[in-house]
Coordinates of C-alpha atoms in Angstrom, one line a residue:
X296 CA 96.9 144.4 44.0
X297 CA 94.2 141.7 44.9
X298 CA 94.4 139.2 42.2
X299 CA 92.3 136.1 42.6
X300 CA 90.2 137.3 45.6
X301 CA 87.6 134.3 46.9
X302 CA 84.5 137.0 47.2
X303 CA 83.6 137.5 50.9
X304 CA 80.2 136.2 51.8
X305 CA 78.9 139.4 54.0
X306 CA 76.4 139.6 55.9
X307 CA 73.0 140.5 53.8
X308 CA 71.2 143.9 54.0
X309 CA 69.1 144.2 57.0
X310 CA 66.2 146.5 56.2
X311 CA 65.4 149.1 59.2
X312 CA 62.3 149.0 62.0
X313 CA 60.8 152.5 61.9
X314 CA 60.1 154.4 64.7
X315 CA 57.0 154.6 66.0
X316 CA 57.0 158.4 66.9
X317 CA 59.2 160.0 64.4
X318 CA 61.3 163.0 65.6
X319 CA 63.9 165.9 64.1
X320 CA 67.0 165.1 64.5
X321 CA 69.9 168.1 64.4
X322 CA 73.3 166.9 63.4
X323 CA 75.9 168.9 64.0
X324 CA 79.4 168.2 62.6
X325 CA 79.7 166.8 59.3
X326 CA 82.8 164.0 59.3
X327 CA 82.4 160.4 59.0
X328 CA 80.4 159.9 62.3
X329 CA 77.5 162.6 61.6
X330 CA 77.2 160.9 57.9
X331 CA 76.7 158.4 59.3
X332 CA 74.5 159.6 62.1
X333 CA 71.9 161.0 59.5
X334 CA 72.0 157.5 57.4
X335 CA 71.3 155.5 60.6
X336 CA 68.7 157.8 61.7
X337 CA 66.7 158.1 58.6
X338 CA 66.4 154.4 58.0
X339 CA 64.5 154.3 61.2
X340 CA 62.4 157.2 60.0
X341 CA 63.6 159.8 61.5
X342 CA 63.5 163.6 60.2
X343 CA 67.3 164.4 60.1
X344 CA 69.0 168.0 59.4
X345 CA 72.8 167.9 59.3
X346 CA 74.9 171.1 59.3
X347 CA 78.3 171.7 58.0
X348 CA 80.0 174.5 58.8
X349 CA 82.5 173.9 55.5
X350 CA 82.2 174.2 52.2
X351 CA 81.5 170.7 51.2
X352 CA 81.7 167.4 53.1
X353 CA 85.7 166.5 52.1
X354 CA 87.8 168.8 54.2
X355 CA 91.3 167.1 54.7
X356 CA 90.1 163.7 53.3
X357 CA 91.1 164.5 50.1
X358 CA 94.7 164.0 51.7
X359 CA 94.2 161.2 53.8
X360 CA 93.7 157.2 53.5
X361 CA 91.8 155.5 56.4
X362 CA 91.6 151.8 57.2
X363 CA 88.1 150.6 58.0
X364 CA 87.9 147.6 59.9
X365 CA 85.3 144.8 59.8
X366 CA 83.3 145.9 62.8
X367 CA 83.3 149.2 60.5
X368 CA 82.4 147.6 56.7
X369 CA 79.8 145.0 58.3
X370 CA 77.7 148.3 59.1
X371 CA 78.0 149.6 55.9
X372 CA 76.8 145.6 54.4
X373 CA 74.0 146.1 57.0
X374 CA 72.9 149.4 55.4
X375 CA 73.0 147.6 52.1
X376 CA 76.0 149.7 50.4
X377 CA 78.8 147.0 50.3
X378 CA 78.4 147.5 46.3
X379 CA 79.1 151.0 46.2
X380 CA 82.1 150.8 49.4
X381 CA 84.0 148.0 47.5
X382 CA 84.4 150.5 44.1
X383 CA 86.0 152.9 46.5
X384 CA 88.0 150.4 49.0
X385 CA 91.0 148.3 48.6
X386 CA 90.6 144.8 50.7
X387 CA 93.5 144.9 53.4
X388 CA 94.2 140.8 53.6
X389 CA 97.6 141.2 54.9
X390 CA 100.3 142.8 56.9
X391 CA 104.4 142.4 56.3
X392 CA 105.7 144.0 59.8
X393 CA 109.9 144.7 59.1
X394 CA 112.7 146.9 60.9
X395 CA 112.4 150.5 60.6
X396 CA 116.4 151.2 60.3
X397 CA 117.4 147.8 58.3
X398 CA 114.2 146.6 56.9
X399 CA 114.6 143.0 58.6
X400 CA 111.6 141.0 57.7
X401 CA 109.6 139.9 61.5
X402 CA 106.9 138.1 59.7
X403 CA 103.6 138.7 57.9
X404 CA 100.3 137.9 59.1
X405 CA 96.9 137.1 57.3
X406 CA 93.3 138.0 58.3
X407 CA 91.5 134.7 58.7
X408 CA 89.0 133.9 56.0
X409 CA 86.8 131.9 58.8
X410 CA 87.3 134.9 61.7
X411 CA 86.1 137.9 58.8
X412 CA 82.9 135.6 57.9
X413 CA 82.4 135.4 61.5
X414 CA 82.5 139.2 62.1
X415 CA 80.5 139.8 58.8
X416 CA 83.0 142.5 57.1
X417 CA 86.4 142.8 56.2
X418 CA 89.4 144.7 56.7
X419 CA 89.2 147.7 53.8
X420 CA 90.9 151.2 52.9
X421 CA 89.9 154.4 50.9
X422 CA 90.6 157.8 50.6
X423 CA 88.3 159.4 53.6
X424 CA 86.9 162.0 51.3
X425 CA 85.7 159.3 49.0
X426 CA 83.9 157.4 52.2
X427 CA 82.3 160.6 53.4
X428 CA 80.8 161.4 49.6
X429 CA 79.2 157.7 49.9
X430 CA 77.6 158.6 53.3
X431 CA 76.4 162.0 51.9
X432 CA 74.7 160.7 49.1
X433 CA 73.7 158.0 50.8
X434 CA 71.8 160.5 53.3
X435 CA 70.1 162.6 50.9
X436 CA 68.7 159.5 49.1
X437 CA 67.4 158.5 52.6
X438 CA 65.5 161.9 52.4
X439 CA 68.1 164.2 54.8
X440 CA 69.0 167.6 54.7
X441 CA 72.5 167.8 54.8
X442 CA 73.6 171.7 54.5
X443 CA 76.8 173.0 54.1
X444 CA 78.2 176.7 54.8
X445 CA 75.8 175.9 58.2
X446 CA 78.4 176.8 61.1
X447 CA 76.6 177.0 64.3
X448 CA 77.6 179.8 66.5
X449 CA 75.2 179.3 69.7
X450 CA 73.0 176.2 71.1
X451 CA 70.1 177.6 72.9
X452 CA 70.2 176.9 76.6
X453 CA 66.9 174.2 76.4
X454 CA 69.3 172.4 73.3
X455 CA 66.0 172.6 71.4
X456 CA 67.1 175.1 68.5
X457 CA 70.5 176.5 67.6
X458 CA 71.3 179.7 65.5
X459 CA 73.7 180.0 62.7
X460 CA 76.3 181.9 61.5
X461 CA 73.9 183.5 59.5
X462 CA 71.6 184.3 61.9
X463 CA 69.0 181.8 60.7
X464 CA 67.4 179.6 63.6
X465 CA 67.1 175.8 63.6
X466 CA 64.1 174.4 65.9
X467 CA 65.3 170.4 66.5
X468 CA 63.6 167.4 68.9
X469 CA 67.2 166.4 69.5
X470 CA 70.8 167.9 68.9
X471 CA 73.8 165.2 68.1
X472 CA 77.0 167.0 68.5
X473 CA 79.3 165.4 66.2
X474 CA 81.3 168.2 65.8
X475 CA 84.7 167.1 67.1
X476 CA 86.8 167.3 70.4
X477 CA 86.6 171.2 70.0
X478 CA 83.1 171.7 68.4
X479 CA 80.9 174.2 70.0
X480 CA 78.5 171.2 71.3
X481 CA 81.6 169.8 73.3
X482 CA 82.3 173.0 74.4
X483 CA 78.8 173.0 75.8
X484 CA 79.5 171.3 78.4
X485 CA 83.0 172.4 79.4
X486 CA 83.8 175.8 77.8
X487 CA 87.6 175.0 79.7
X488 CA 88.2 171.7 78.1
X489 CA 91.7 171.7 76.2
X490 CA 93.2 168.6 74.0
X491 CA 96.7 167.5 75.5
X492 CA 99.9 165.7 73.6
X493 CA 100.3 162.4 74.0
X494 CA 104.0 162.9 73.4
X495 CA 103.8 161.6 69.5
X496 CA 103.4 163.0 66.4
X497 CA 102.1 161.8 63.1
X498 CA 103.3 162.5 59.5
X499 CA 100.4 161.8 56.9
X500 CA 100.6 161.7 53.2
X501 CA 99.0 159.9 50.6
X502 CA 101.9 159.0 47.1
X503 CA 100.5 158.5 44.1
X504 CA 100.3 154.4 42.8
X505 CA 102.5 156.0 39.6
X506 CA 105.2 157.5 41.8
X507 CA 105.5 154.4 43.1
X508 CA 105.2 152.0 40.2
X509 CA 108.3 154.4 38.2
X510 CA 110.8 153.4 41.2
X511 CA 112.0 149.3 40.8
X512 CA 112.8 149.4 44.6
X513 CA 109.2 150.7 45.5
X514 CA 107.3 149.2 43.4
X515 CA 107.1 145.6 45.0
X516 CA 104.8 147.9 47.6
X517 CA 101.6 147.7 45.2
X518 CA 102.2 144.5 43.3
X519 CA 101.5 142.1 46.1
X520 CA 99.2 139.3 45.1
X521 CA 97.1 140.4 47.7
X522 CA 96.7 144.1 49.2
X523 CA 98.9 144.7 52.0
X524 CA 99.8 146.8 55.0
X525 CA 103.2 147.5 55.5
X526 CA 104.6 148.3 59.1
X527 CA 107.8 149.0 59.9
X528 CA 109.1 149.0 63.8
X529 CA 111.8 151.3 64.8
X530 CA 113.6 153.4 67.7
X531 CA 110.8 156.0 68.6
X532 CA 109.8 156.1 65.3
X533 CA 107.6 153.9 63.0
X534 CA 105.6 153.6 59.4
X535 CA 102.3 152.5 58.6
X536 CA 101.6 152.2 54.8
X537 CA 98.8 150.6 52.7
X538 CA 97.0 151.1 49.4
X539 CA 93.8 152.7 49.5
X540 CA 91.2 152.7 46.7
X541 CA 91.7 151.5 43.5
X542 CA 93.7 153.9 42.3
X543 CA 96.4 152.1 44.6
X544 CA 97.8 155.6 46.2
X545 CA 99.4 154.3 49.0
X546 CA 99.1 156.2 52.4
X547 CA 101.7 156.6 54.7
X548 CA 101.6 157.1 58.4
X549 CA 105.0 158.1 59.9
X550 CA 105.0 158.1 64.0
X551 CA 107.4 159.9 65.7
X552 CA 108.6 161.1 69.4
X553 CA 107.2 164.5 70.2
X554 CA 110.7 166.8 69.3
X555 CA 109.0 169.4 70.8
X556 CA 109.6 172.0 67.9
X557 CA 106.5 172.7 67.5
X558 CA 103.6 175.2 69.1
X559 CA 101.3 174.8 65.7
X560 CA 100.7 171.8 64.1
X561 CA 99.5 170.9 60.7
X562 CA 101.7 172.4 58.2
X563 CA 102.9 171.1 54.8
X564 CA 106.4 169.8 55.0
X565 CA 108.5 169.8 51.8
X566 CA 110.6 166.5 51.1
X567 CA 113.4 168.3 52.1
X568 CA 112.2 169.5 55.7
X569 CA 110.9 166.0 56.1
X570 CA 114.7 164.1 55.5
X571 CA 115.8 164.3 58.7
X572 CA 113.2 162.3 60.5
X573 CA 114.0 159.6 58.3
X574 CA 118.0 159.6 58.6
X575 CA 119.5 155.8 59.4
X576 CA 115.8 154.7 57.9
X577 CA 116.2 151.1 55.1
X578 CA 116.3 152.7 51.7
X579 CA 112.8 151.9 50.7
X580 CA 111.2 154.6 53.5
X581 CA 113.8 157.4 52.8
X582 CA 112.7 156.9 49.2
X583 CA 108.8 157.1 50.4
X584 CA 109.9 160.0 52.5
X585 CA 111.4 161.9 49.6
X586 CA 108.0 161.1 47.6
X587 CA 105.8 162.6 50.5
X588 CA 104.6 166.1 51.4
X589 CA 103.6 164.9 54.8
X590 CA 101.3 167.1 57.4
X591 CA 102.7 167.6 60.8
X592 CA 100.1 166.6 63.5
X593 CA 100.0 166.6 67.0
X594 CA 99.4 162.5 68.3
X595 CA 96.5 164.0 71.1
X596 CA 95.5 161.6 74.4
X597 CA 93.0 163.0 76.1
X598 CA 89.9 162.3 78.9
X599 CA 86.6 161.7 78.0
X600 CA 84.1 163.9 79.1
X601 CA 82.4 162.3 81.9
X602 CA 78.7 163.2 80.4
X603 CA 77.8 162.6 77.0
X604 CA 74.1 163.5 77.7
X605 CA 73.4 167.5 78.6
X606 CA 71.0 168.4 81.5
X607 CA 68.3 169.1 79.6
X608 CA 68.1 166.0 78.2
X609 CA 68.9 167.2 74.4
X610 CA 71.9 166.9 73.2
X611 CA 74.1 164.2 73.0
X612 CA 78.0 163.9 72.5
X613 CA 78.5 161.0 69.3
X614 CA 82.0 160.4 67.5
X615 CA 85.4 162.6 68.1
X616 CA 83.2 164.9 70.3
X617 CA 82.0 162.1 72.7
X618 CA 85.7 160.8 72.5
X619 CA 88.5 162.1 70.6
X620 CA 91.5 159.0 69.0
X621 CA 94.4 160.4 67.5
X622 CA 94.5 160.7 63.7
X623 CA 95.9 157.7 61.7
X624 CA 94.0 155.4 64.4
X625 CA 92.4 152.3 62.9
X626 CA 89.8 152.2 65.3
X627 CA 88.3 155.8 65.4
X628 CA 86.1 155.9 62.6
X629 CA 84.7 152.3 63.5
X630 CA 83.7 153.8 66.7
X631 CA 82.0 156.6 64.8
X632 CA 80.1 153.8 62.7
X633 CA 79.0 152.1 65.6
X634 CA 78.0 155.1 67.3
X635 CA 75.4 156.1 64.5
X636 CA 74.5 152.4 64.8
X637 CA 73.5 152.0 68.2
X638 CA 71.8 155.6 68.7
X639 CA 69.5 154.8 65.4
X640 CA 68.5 151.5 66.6
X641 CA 67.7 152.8 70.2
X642 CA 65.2 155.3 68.5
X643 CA 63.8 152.8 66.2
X644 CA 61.6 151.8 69.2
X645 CA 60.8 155.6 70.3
X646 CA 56.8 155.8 70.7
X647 CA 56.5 158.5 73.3
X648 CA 59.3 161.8 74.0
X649 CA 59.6 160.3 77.5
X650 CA 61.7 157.9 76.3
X651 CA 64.4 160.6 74.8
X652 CA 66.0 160.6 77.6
X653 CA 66.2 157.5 78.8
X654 CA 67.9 156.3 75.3
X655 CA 70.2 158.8 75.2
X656 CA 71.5 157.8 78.5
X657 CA 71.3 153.8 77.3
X658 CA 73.4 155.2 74.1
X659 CA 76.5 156.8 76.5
X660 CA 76.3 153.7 79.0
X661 CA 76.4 151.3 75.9
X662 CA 79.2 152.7 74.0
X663 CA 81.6 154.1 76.6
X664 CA 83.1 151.3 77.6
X665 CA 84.0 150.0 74.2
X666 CA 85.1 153.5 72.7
X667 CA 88.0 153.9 75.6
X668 CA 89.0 150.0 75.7
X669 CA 89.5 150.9 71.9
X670 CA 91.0 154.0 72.2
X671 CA 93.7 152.7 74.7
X672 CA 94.4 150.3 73.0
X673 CA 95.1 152.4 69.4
X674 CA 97.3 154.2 71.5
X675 CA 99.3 151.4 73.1
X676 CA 100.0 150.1 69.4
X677 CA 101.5 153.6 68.3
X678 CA 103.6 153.2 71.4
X679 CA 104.0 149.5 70.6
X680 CA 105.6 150.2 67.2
X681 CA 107.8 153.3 68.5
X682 CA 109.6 150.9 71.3
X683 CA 112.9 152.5 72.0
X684 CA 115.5 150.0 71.8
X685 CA 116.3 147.7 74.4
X686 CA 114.8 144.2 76.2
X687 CA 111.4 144.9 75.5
X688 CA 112.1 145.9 71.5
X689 CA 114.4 143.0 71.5
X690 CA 112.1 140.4 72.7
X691 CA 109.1 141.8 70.8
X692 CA 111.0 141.3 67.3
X693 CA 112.2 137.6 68.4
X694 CA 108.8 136.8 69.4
X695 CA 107.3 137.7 66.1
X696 CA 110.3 136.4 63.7
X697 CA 109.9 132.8 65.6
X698 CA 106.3 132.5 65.1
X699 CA 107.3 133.5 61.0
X700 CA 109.9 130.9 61.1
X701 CA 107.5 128.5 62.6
X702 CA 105.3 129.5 59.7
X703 CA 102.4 131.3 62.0
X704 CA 100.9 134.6 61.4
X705 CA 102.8 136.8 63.3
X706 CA 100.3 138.7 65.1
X707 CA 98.0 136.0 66.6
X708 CA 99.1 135.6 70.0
X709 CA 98.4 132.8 72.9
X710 CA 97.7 132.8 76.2
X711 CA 101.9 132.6 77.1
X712 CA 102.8 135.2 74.8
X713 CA 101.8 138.4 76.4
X714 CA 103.7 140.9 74.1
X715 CA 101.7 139.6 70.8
X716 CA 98.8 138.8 72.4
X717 CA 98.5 142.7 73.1
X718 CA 97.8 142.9 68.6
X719 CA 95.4 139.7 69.0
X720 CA 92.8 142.0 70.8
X721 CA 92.8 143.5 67.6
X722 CA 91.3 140.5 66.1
X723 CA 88.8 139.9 68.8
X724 CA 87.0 143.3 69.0
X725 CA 85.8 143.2 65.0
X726 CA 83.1 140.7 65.5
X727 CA 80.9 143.5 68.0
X728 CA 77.8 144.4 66.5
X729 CA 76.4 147.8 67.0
X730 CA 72.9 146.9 66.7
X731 CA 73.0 143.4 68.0
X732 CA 74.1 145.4 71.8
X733 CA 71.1 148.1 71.1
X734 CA 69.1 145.3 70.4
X735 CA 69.9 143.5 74.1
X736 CA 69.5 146.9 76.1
X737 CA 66.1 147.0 74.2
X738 CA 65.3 143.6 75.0
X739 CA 66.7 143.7 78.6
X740 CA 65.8 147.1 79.9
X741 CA 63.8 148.9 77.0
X742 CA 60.9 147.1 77.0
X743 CA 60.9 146.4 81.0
X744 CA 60.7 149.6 81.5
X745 CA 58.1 150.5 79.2
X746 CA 56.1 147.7 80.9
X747 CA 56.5 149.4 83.9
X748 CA 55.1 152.7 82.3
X749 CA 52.3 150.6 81.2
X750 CA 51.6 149.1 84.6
X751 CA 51.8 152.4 86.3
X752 CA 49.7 154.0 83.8
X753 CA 47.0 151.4 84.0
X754 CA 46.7 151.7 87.8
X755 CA 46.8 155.4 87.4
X756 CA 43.8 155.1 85.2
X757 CA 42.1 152.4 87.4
X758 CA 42.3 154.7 90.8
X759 CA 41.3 157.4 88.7
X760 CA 38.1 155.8 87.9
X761 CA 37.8 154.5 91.4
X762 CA 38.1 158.0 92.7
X763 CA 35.3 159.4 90.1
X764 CA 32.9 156.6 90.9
X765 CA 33.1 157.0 94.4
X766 CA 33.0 160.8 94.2
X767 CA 29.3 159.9 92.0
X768 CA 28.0 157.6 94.9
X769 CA 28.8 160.2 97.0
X770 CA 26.8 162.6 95.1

């Protein structure tokens, strides 16, 4: 538990540019990246719908803790709700990285005071349900509709309207699918597209703070003087655990090899079906283990889709839908953030529908780059931490436990030391700002080629009037 935190001086709300011409926006798909989607957009002005095909906005985030990362929180200090995040965040300052099987310290490393001021956010975690309530009231202050029970059965071929479950029909400017890897508006544009294993599993839970707190061993997890991720490295397995909130309920992210046992995923496991993934495990994570009810899912790698933008120049792919990360990631619901970030500011400077297209198109060339360096990169850690043993596992751990005996941070690499330079990229890609690259498109491209409408309207206009004059001499 933070302690004797020195506050972190954010970056200051940045009120919004409304659009010009002020359009509907349909958002389907109602996880982390739609929220967000409908916040972004209505600050700008837009009209925004968004449709849920669930219940309510939670779904599986009651169960599950999620790491938001300072490229992620300085968005929300942008929108001016650092207030309400930090009464449902823990600050993640620090990381204690140990063997899986013997719990043999490597070393610990510390978030840099001067590199978070630099990036303008910090390194947080919550309980994903509680983030997604903060978005979703967030957007309905801002003046959204945000529906629930709304499950979209069929997008009409123009992507202008869609029709639900119900029957009832939506009429929309512009559809954002942010419906996930297997939402209908994915499926839009590839009816055959399937996810595929990336040979890994994942085992979530969430343990209450008290569970942990009644065992002596365990409890040394929560009182840190600072909030900390724990990690542990082991043979084609791993564990990922922090405190989330300020309840302190620590999540726990197990990684495993693929067994293969499995066709279905997602189902409950019972302490007792869970054991034997943990057998030769340091004391402290069998005793975790026997704490959790973990869910079984399927670690998925897949391609993204090579158009983000339909034909009709309508709909557009955002979040999981536009590219999928596997769950537990620490980078996938930044890149949802930033998504709603960019597409918001691009339309902040809509004044005519001819330029729909041409932003939506800006949106998929500015953020696809980014979302699969990312993406790779989440994945490489997973397989980072799973290292079977051997020369590579071996020289990993030495690498890290002489930079802790040296008294560095373990995961700041250099430009020799290839292996923990692969975690320093980590570091690097929190100071992108979402609006700051919208902002240079605009800048660089935006407003050249609305000059160029301008000049080719203006000699439209000019041989127009040189055609009627001479027609009236004629006369």
């Amino acid at each position: 538990m933070n302690k004797s935190r020195i506050p972190h001086p954010a970056r200051t709300h940045q009120s919004a540019k409304k659009a010009t011409l002020q359009i509907h926006f349909l958002v389907i798909g109602g996880g982390i990246g739609g929220l967000a989607c409908a916040v972004a957009l209505r600050r700008v002005g837009h009209q925004v719908t968004l449709l849920e095909k669930c219940p309510d906005f939670i779904g599986s985030g009651k169960h599950r803790g999620i790491r938001l990362s300072p490229n992620m929180t300085k968005i929300f200090n942008y929108w001016g709700m650092r207030e309400q995040l930090s009464k449902i965040c823990s600050v993640l300052d620090r990381i204690v990285l140990s063997r899986f099987e013997s719990g043999y310290l490597l070393g610990t490393h510390c978030w840099e005071r001067e590199m978070l001021e630099e990036a303008g956010g910090e390194f947080m975690a919550s309980y994903q349900c509680d983030v997604r309530q903060l978005l979703v009231e967030t957007a309905r202050e801002l003046g959204a509709e945000a529906r629930t029970n709304a499950e979209v059965v069929e997008i009409a071929q123009d992507c202008r309207s869609v029709r639900l479950a119900s029957g009832e029909v939506l009429q929309a400017d512009v559809i954002v699918g942010a419906d996930g890897s297997q939402g209908i508006c994915r499926k839009t544009f590839d009816p055959h597209y399937s996810l595929k294993g990336s040979g890994a599993m994942l085992f979530n839970s969430v343990i209450p703070a008290d569970r942990i707190y009644a065992d002596p061993e365990l409890r040394s997890i929560l009182q840190q003087e600072q909030d900390t991720q724990w990690t542990w490295f082991g043979h084609e397995r791993a564990l990922i655990c922090f405190p989330i909130g300020p309840s302190q309920d620590l999540a726990c992210y197990f990684y495993m090899l693929d067994d293969g046992a499995k066709t279905d995923w997602n189902d409950i496991l019972t302490p007792e079906q869970f054991a034997p993934y943990v057998v030769g495990a340091e004391p402290r994570i069998q005793k975790l283990a026997r704490l959790s009810r973990p869910a079984r899912i399927r670690v998925i790698e897949c391609d993204f889709p090579e158009d983000w933008v339909h034909s009709t120049g309508r709909l557009v792919l955002l979040g999981s839908a536009a590219h999928p990360y596997p769950l537990g990631n620490v980078y996938g619901p930044s890149m949802n953030m930033e998504d709603a970030s960019v597409l918001a500011k691009l339309f902040s400077h809509l004044r005519d529908e001819a330029q729909i297209l041409s932003f939506l198109y800006a949106f998929q060339n500015l953020r696809e780059e980014r979302c699969l360096k990312n993406r790779n990169l989440d994945i490489s850690n997973i397989w980072f931490m799973v290292e079977r043993e051997g020369e590579k596992a071996t020289r990993r751990d030495a690498m890290m436990r002489a930079r802790y005996d040296q008294g560095l941070d373990v995961l700041s690499g250099d430009d020799n030391d290839t292996t923990v330079a692969q975690w320093d990229h980590n570091r690097e890609l929190f100071g992108y700002d979402a609006e700051d690259a919208a902002d240079n498109w605009w800048v660089q491209w935006g407003l050249l080629q609305e000059r160029a409408n301008a000049t080719r309207w203006e000699n439209n206009t000019q041989l127009e009037m040189f055609s009627l004059d001479a027609h009236v001499r004629m006369s």
